Coordinates of C-alpha atoms in Angstrom, one line a residue:
M1 CA -227.3 -228.1 -162.9
M2 CA -227.6 -224.4 -163.4
K3 CA -229.0 -223.3 -166.7
P4 CA -226.7 -221.2 -168.9
S5 CA -228.9 -218.2 -168.7
M6 CA -228.9 -218.4 -164.9
L7 CA -225.1 -218.9 -165.0
Y8 CA -224.6 -215.8 -167.1
L9 CA -227.0 -213.9 -164.8
S10 CA -225.1 -215.0 -161.7
A11 CA -221.8 -214.0 -163.3
W12 CA -223.2 -210.7 -164.3
I13 CA -224.5 -210.1 -160.8
L14 CA -221.2 -211.1 -159.3
L15 CA -219.3 -208.7 -161.7
A16 CA -221.7 -205.9 -161.1
T17 CA -221.5 -206.4 -157.3
S18 CA -217.7 -206.4 -157.4
Q19 CA -217.7 -203.2 -159.5
V20 CA -220.0 -201.6 -157.0
L21 CA -217.7 -202.6 -154.1
V22 CA -214.7 -201.3 -155.9
A23 CA -216.5 -198.1 -156.7
E24 CA -217.5 -197.7 -153.1
D25 CA -213.9 -198.4 -151.9
L26 CA -212.5 -195.9 -154.4
D27 CA -215.2 -193.3 -153.9
A28 CA -213.5 -189.9 -154.2
S29 CA -214.8 -188.8 -150.8
R30 CA -212.7 -191.5 -149.2
Q31 CA -209.5 -190.6 -151.0
W32 CA -207.1 -187.6 -150.8
G33 CA -206.9 -186.9 -154.5
Q34 CA -206.1 -183.2 -154.4
W35 CA -204.7 -180.4 -152.4
R36 CA -206.9 -179.8 -149.3
G37 CA -208.5 -183.2 -149.7
P38 CA -211.9 -184.6 -150.9
T39 CA -214.0 -181.6 -149.8
A40 CA -211.4 -178.9 -150.7
T41 CA -211.7 -177.6 -147.1
G42 CA -209.1 -179.7 -145.4
V43 CA -211.7 -182.1 -144.0
T44 CA -212.3 -185.7 -144.9
P45 CA -215.8 -187.0 -143.9
H46 CA -214.7 -190.7 -143.5
G47 CA -211.3 -190.4 -141.8
K48 CA -210.5 -191.8 -138.4
P49 CA -206.7 -191.1 -137.9
P50 CA -204.9 -191.7 -134.7
L51 CA -205.0 -189.3 -131.8
T52 CA -201.5 -190.1 -130.5
W53 CA -198.2 -191.1 -132.0
S54 CA -194.4 -190.6 -131.7
A55 CA -191.2 -191.7 -133.5
E56 CA -191.8 -195.2 -132.1
K57 CA -195.6 -195.4 -131.6
N58 CA -198.3 -195.8 -134.2
I59 CA -195.9 -195.5 -137.1
A60 CA -197.1 -198.0 -139.7
W61 CA -194.1 -197.2 -141.9
K62 CA -191.8 -194.5 -142.9
T63 CA -190.0 -194.1 -146.2
A64 CA -186.9 -192.0 -146.9
I65 CA -187.5 -189.5 -149.7
D66 CA -184.5 -188.2 -151.6
G67 CA -184.4 -184.6 -152.8
K68 CA -186.6 -181.8 -151.5
G69 CA -190.3 -181.1 -151.7
S70 CA -193.2 -179.8 -149.6
S71 CA -196.1 -181.0 -151.7
T72 CA -198.9 -182.8 -150.0
P73 CA -199.0 -186.6 -150.4
I74 CA -201.9 -187.6 -152.7
I75 CA -203.6 -190.9 -152.0
W76 CA -205.9 -193.0 -154.2
G77 CA -206.6 -196.6 -153.4
D78 CA -203.4 -198.3 -152.5
Q79 CA -201.2 -195.7 -154.2
V80 CA -199.4 -192.7 -152.6
F81 CA -198.0 -190.0 -154.8
L82 CA -195.6 -187.2 -154.0
L83 CA -193.2 -184.9 -155.8
T84 CA -189.5 -184.2 -155.2
A85 CA -186.8 -182.2 -156.8
I86 CA -183.3 -183.8 -156.7
N87 CA -180.1 -181.8 -157.1
T88 CA -177.9 -184.1 -159.2
G89 CA -174.8 -182.0 -158.5
K90 CA -174.0 -182.0 -162.3
I91 CA -172.6 -178.5 -163.0
A92 CA -173.6 -176.4 -166.0
P93 CA -170.2 -174.8 -166.7
D94 CA -171.7 -171.8 -168.5
L95 CA -173.6 -170.6 -165.5
P96 CA -172.2 -168.5 -162.6
K97 CA -171.4 -170.3 -159.4
P98 CA -173.6 -169.3 -156.4
E99 CA -170.7 -167.7 -154.6
E100 CA -170.0 -165.5 -157.7
Q101 CA -173.6 -164.2 -157.9
P102 CA -174.8 -160.8 -156.7
E103 CA -176.4 -160.5 -153.3
R104 CA -180.2 -160.9 -153.4
P105 CA -182.9 -160.5 -150.7
F106 CA -182.9 -163.4 -148.3
G107 CA -179.6 -164.6 -149.6
I108 CA -181.3 -166.4 -152.5
K109 CA -178.9 -167.9 -155.1
F110 CA -179.7 -169.2 -158.6
P111 CA -178.6 -172.8 -159.1
N112 CA -175.9 -173.9 -161.6
T113 CA -176.6 -177.6 -161.3
L114 CA -179.1 -180.0 -163.0
Y115 CA -182.2 -180.9 -161.0
Q116 CA -184.4 -183.9 -161.6
F117 CA -188.1 -183.2 -161.2
V118 CA -189.5 -186.5 -159.9
V119 CA -192.8 -188.2 -159.3
L120 CA -192.9 -191.0 -156.8
C121 CA -195.5 -193.7 -156.3
L122 CA -195.5 -195.7 -153.1
D123 CA -197.5 -198.6 -151.9
R124 CA -199.9 -197.3 -149.3
K125 CA -199.7 -200.5 -147.2
T126 CA -196.0 -200.8 -147.0
G127 CA -194.4 -197.5 -148.1
K128 CA -192.4 -199.4 -150.7
E129 CA -191.6 -197.5 -153.9
L130 CA -193.7 -198.8 -156.8
W131 CA -192.4 -196.5 -159.5
R132 CA -190.7 -193.2 -160.1
R133 CA -190.6 -191.0 -163.1
V134 CA -188.2 -188.2 -163.9
S135 CA -190.6 -185.7 -165.5
A136 CA -187.8 -183.2 -166.4
E137 CA -184.1 -182.7 -165.9
M138 CA -182.8 -179.1 -166.1
V139 CA -181.1 -176.2 -164.3
P140 CA -183.9 -174.1 -162.7
H141 CA -183.9 -170.6 -164.1
E142 CA -184.4 -169.0 -160.7
G143 CA -183.7 -169.8 -157.1
H144 CA -186.2 -170.1 -154.3
H145 CA -186.8 -168.9 -150.8
H146 CA -184.8 -171.0 -148.3
D147 CA -188.2 -172.3 -146.9
N148 CA -189.5 -173.2 -150.4
N149 CA -188.3 -175.7 -153.0
Y150 CA -188.9 -176.8 -156.6
A151 CA -191.6 -179.4 -155.7
S152 CA -194.1 -177.5 -153.5
A153 CA -197.2 -177.8 -155.7
S154 CA -199.3 -180.9 -155.0
P155 CA -200.3 -183.3 -157.7
T156 CA -204.0 -184.2 -158.3
T157 CA -205.7 -187.4 -159.5
D158 CA -209.1 -188.7 -160.3
G159 CA -208.1 -192.3 -159.9
Q160 CA -207.3 -192.8 -163.6
R161 CA -204.8 -190.1 -164.3
L162 CA -202.3 -188.1 -162.3
W163 CA -201.5 -184.5 -163.1
V164 CA -198.2 -183.1 -161.9
W165 CA -197.3 -179.4 -162.0
F166 CA -193.6 -178.4 -161.6
G167 CA -194.3 -174.8 -162.7
S168 CA -191.5 -173.6 -164.9
A169 CA -190.3 -177.1 -165.4
G170 CA -193.6 -178.2 -167.0
L171 CA -197.0 -179.9 -166.6
F172 CA -197.2 -183.7 -166.9
C173 CA -200.1 -186.2 -167.0
Y174 CA -199.5 -189.9 -166.2
D175 CA -201.8 -192.9 -165.9
M176 CA -201.8 -194.7 -162.5
S177 CA -199.0 -197.0 -163.6
G178 CA -196.7 -194.2 -164.5
E179 CA -197.1 -194.0 -168.2
L180 CA -196.7 -190.5 -169.6
L181 CA -199.9 -189.5 -171.4
W182 CA -199.1 -185.9 -172.3
K183 CA -197.0 -182.9 -171.2
R184 CA -197.0 -179.1 -171.6
D185 CA -194.3 -176.6 -171.3
F186 CA -195.6 -173.2 -170.4
G187 CA -192.2 -171.6 -170.1
A188 CA -190.4 -169.9 -167.3
V189 CA -191.7 -167.0 -165.2
S190 CA -190.2 -164.7 -162.6
M191 CA -191.6 -164.9 -159.1
R192 CA -191.4 -162.1 -156.5
R193 CA -187.8 -161.9 -155.2
S194 CA -187.3 -165.4 -156.7
F195 CA -189.3 -167.0 -153.9
G196 CA -190.3 -169.9 -156.1
E197 CA -193.6 -171.3 -157.4
G198 CA -196.2 -173.2 -155.5
S199 CA -199.9 -173.0 -156.7
S200 CA -201.3 -176.5 -157.3
P201 CA -203.5 -177.5 -160.2
A202 CA -207.3 -177.9 -159.6
L203 CA -209.4 -180.5 -161.4
H204 CA -213.1 -180.4 -162.2
G205 CA -214.5 -183.1 -164.4
N206 CA -212.3 -183.1 -167.5
R207 CA -211.0 -179.6 -167.0
L208 CA -207.7 -178.7 -165.3
V209 CA -207.1 -175.2 -163.9
I210 CA -203.6 -173.7 -163.6
N211 CA -203.3 -170.2 -162.0
R212 CA -200.0 -168.6 -162.7
D213 CA -199.6 -165.3 -161.0
N214 CA -196.0 -163.9 -161.4
E215 CA -193.9 -160.8 -161.9
D216 CA -194.2 -160.9 -165.7
Q217 CA -197.7 -161.5 -167.2
S218 CA -200.0 -163.3 -164.8
Y219 CA -202.7 -165.6 -166.3
I220 CA -205.1 -168.4 -165.6
V221 CA -205.5 -171.3 -168.1
V222 CA -208.0 -174.1 -168.3
L223 CA -206.9 -177.2 -170.1
D224 CA -208.6 -180.3 -171.4
A225 CA -207.5 -182.8 -168.8
N226 CA -207.5 -185.7 -171.3
T227 CA -205.2 -184.0 -173.8
G228 CA -203.6 -181.0 -172.2
E229 CA -205.0 -178.7 -175.0
T230 CA -205.9 -175.2 -173.9
I231 CA -209.7 -174.5 -173.6
W232 CA -209.3 -170.9 -172.6
Q233 CA -206.7 -168.6 -171.1
K234 CA -207.1 -165.1 -169.5
D235 CA -204.5 -162.6 -168.5
R236 CA -204.7 -161.3 -165.0
E237 CA -203.7 -157.9 -163.5
E238 CA -201.8 -159.5 -160.6
I239 CA -198.4 -159.9 -159.1
S240 CA -197.0 -163.1 -157.7
S241 CA -199.3 -165.2 -155.6
W242 CA -199.3 -168.8 -154.5
A243 CA -203.0 -169.6 -153.8
T244 CA -204.5 -172.7 -155.4
P245 CA -207.8 -172.0 -157.2
L246 CA -211.0 -173.4 -155.9
V247 CA -213.6 -174.8 -158.3
I248 CA -217.1 -175.1 -157.0
E249 CA -220.6 -175.7 -158.4
H250 CA -223.3 -173.4 -157.0
A251 CA -226.8 -172.4 -158.2
G252 CA -226.1 -173.6 -161.7
R253 CA -222.7 -171.9 -162.0
T254 CA -219.4 -173.6 -162.0
Q255 CA -217.0 -171.0 -160.5
V256 CA -213.2 -170.9 -160.5
I257 CA -212.3 -168.7 -157.6
T258 CA -208.8 -167.3 -157.3
S259 CA -207.4 -165.2 -154.4
A260 CA -204.7 -162.7 -155.1
S261 CA -203.4 -159.3 -154.0
N262 CA -205.4 -157.1 -156.3
K263 CA -208.7 -159.0 -156.4
V264 CA -210.5 -162.2 -155.6
R265 CA -212.1 -163.3 -158.8
S266 CA -214.7 -165.8 -159.8
Y267 CA -214.4 -167.1 -163.4
N268 CA -216.9 -169.1 -165.4
L269 CA -215.2 -172.5 -165.9
A270 CA -216.9 -172.8 -169.3
D271 CA -215.4 -169.8 -171.0
G272 CA -213.3 -167.7 -168.5
S273 CA -215.8 -164.8 -168.2
I274 CA -215.9 -163.2 -164.8
F275 CA -218.9 -163.8 -162.6
W276 CA -217.7 -161.5 -159.8
E277 CA -214.6 -159.9 -158.3
C278 CA -213.7 -158.3 -155.0
G279 CA -210.8 -156.2 -153.8
G280 CA -209.3 -156.1 -150.3
Q281 CA -206.7 -158.8 -150.0
V282 CA -203.1 -158.0 -148.8
G283 CA -199.7 -159.0 -150.3
N284 CA -198.1 -162.3 -151.2
V285 CA -201.5 -164.2 -151.1
T286 CA -200.9 -167.9 -150.4
P287 CA -203.9 -169.3 -148.5
C288 CA -206.5 -170.9 -150.9
P289 CA -210.2 -170.1 -150.7
V290 CA -212.6 -172.5 -148.9
A291 CA -216.4 -172.5 -149.4
D292 CA -219.6 -173.9 -148.0
Q293 CA -223.1 -174.0 -149.5
D294 CA -223.5 -170.2 -149.3
R295 CA -220.1 -168.4 -149.2
V296 CA -216.5 -168.5 -150.1
Y297 CA -213.9 -167.5 -147.5
C298 CA -210.8 -165.8 -148.7
M299 CA -208.0 -164.6 -146.5
S300 CA -204.3 -163.4 -146.5
G301 CA -201.9 -162.2 -143.8
Y302 CA -198.7 -160.7 -145.1
N303 CA -198.2 -157.0 -144.4
G304 CA -201.8 -156.8 -143.3
S305 CA -204.7 -159.1 -142.4
I306 CA -208.0 -159.8 -144.0
C307 CA -210.7 -162.4 -144.2
Q308 CA -213.8 -161.9 -146.4
A309 CA -216.9 -164.0 -146.5
I310 CA -218.3 -163.5 -150.0
S311 CA -221.6 -164.7 -151.3
L312 CA -221.4 -167.4 -154.0
L313 CA -224.4 -165.6 -155.7
A314 CA -222.4 -162.4 -156.2
K315 CA -222.2 -160.6 -159.5
G316 CA -220.0 -157.9 -160.8
D317 CA -217.6 -155.9 -158.6
V318 CA -218.7 -156.5 -155.0
T319 CA -215.9 -154.6 -153.3
G320 CA -217.3 -153.0 -150.1
S321 CA -220.8 -154.2 -150.9
D322 CA -223.4 -156.2 -148.9
Q323 CA -222.3 -159.2 -150.9
I324 CA -219.5 -159.5 -148.3
A325 CA -221.4 -161.1 -145.4
W326 CA -218.6 -160.2 -142.9
S327 CA -214.9 -159.6 -142.7
L328 CA -212.1 -159.6 -140.2
D329 CA -208.9 -157.6 -140.1
R330 CA -206.6 -159.5 -137.7
G331 CA -205.3 -163.0 -137.0
T332 CA -205.2 -164.3 -140.6
P333 CA -202.5 -166.6 -142.0
Y334 CA -199.6 -165.9 -144.4
V335 CA -198.8 -169.4 -145.7
P336 CA -201.3 -171.9 -144.3
S337 CA -204.8 -172.3 -145.7
P338 CA -207.8 -172.2 -143.4
L339 CA -209.7 -175.3 -142.2
L340 CA -213.5 -175.2 -142.7
F341 CA -215.1 -177.9 -140.5
D342 CA -218.9 -178.1 -140.0
G343 CA -219.5 -174.4 -140.1
L344 CA -216.4 -173.6 -138.1
L345 CA -213.6 -171.7 -139.8
Y346 CA -210.1 -172.3 -138.2
F347 CA -206.9 -170.3 -139.1
N348 CA -203.7 -169.3 -137.5
Q349 CA -202.1 -165.8 -137.3
S350 CA -199.3 -165.2 -139.9
N351 CA -197.1 -168.3 -139.7
D352 CA -197.4 -168.5 -135.9
G353 CA -199.1 -171.0 -133.6
I354 CA -201.9 -168.5 -132.7
L355 CA -205.4 -169.9 -133.4
T356 CA -208.6 -168.2 -134.3
C357 CA -211.9 -169.9 -134.8
V358 CA -215.0 -168.1 -136.1
D359 CA -218.6 -169.1 -136.9
A360 CA -218.6 -169.2 -140.7
E361 CA -222.2 -168.1 -140.9
T362 CA -222.0 -165.0 -138.8
G363 CA -218.3 -164.2 -138.5
K364 CA -218.6 -164.3 -134.7
T365 CA -215.2 -165.1 -133.1
L366 CA -215.4 -168.2 -130.9
I367 CA -211.7 -168.8 -130.2
E368 CA -209.8 -165.5 -130.3
R369 CA -206.0 -165.6 -131.1
T370 CA -205.2 -168.3 -128.7
R371 CA -201.6 -169.5 -128.3
M372 CA -201.4 -173.2 -129.2
P373 CA -199.2 -175.0 -126.7
E374 CA -196.0 -176.5 -128.0
V375 CA -196.7 -175.3 -131.5
G376 CA -194.1 -172.9 -133.1
R377 CA -194.1 -171.7 -136.6
I378 CA -196.6 -173.2 -139.1
Y379 CA -196.4 -173.7 -142.9
A380 CA -198.6 -176.8 -143.2
S381 CA -202.4 -176.3 -143.5
A382 CA -204.6 -177.9 -140.9
V383 CA -206.7 -180.9 -141.6
G384 CA -209.9 -182.3 -139.9
A385 CA -211.5 -185.7 -139.4
D386 CA -213.5 -187.5 -136.8
N387 CA -214.4 -184.3 -134.9
R388 CA -210.7 -183.4 -134.5
C389 CA -208.5 -180.8 -136.0
Y390 CA -204.8 -181.4 -136.6
F391 CA -202.3 -178.5 -136.6
V392 CA -198.7 -179.4 -137.7
S393 CA -195.8 -177.1 -136.9
R394 CA -192.5 -176.8 -138.7
D395 CA -190.6 -178.5 -135.9
G396 CA -192.6 -181.7 -136.3
A397 CA -195.1 -181.2 -133.5
T398 CA -198.8 -181.9 -134.2
L399 CA -201.4 -180.5 -131.9
V400 CA -204.8 -182.2 -132.0
I401 CA -207.8 -180.3 -130.7
E402 CA -211.5 -181.2 -130.4
K403 CA -213.7 -179.6 -133.1
G404 CA -215.9 -177.1 -131.4
P405 CA -216.3 -173.5 -130.2
Q406 CA -213.9 -174.0 -127.2
F407 CA -210.2 -174.6 -127.4
K408 CA -209.8 -178.2 -126.0
V409 CA -206.4 -179.9 -126.5
L410 CA -206.6 -183.7 -127.0
S411 CA -203.0 -184.5 -127.6
T412 CA -199.6 -183.2 -128.8
N413 CA -197.4 -185.5 -130.9
R414 CA -193.8 -185.2 -132.2
L415 CA -191.8 -186.5 -135.0
P416 CA -188.0 -186.3 -135.1
E417 CA -187.8 -184.0 -138.2
G418 CA -189.4 -180.8 -139.5
V419 CA -192.6 -180.7 -141.4
D420 CA -193.7 -178.0 -143.9
A421 CA -195.9 -180.2 -146.1
S422 CA -199.6 -180.3 -145.3
P423 CA -200.9 -183.6 -144.0
A424 CA -203.3 -186.0 -145.7
I425 CA -205.9 -188.4 -144.2
V426 CA -207.3 -191.6 -145.7
G427 CA -209.2 -194.0 -143.6
N428 CA -207.4 -194.6 -140.3
Q429 CA -204.1 -193.3 -141.7
L430 CA -202.5 -189.9 -141.4
F431 CA -199.7 -189.1 -143.8
L432 CA -197.0 -186.6 -142.8
R433 CA -194.2 -185.6 -145.0
G434 CA -191.1 -184.6 -143.1
D435 CA -187.8 -183.1 -144.3
Q436 CA -186.4 -186.6 -145.0
H437 CA -189.2 -189.2 -144.7
L438 CA -192.9 -189.8 -145.5
F439 CA -194.6 -191.1 -142.4
C440 CA -197.7 -193.3 -142.4
I441 CA -199.3 -193.0 -139.0
S442 CA -201.9 -195.6 -138.1
E443 CA -203.1 -197.5 -135.0
S444 CA -203.9 -200.5 -137.2
N445 CA -203.8 -201.8 -140.8
P446 CA -206.1 -199.8 -143.2

């Protein structure tokens, strides 16, 4: 018979081993817990998604999603999270009907009906809805561009909590079972031409970063992720932008890097002081920065074109200085964010299927403004895994190319509905959110 001490030791070893296995299985590098994935570059180091699929082939499941949203699906363990805004059709009688409103650019109308701002949690294995929470129900104070919606910011999670940002409808923190832990109302802001909001929250440790560039008073705020209390807030001399902040540790500094029309800025996560800043971006900045061990790459492509490779060791105002290793003035994206994959920087021109790839170290162009076959307009940001790059167009086509300095097409795949949301990859599964469904694409079970 085993002695009690040995029994306790064996039990402890078993418990410790199981905890290690769980920790390995839920290692953040194997999840898609934030906008742009575990590396914040669009790349997952452990993913092996399918090369080919269609409406009938390699679809593990698809789930209908009510309402509208273009936020990226966020995956942790066996849970998939995504956001949607549902028009209830309930009319607020004191507000003007859309047909009675003045003409605005792009035909944008302000709603007069109640919307539900909803968080969905699905089972990763089956697509079955596990829970949903209505974070808020209200009439949005502004309209949005016909290609945008009220649920375009992606949630973020650390595997214990889920942070959900609906912009003017509020910020909400849930546990993984859907219990509301806290919420914050930052009030409504006016966006350029009422295009709508879209910047996603960024998490680093127990600090949550919200960048809120708008047409009133722009600001950046860092919150205690546990409580929602403000740690610091800084006003910004910026107009509307939609770029998600990048938080990165480098050489003993934890930087919050924001890209916007007036300047790219690096803030000290601890207190909001500015490490460095750089002018040169163009209007309506939407692509988020990506970084490697030496530089951050910031780009924009509306009414102009610019890509800047800025040293992470920079200090002060580095506009036009040698702290910019290299720059490009053509071929950069308007909406999609770039893909940084093993030293190769991929991006498309404006919102078109025209691809450029440069050597991130030198800025040398390797693939120069090459038309991607069967790919039309693009809003989704490209993702990378298993030495492949995946580019998704608005009409539901996904072009897969081989990672490398030459343009080598591996496959073209189509779904029967449009896709604006950026994809996510976990294990051997690729998640694509279409206009009406969330698709889980996989050659076999995860």
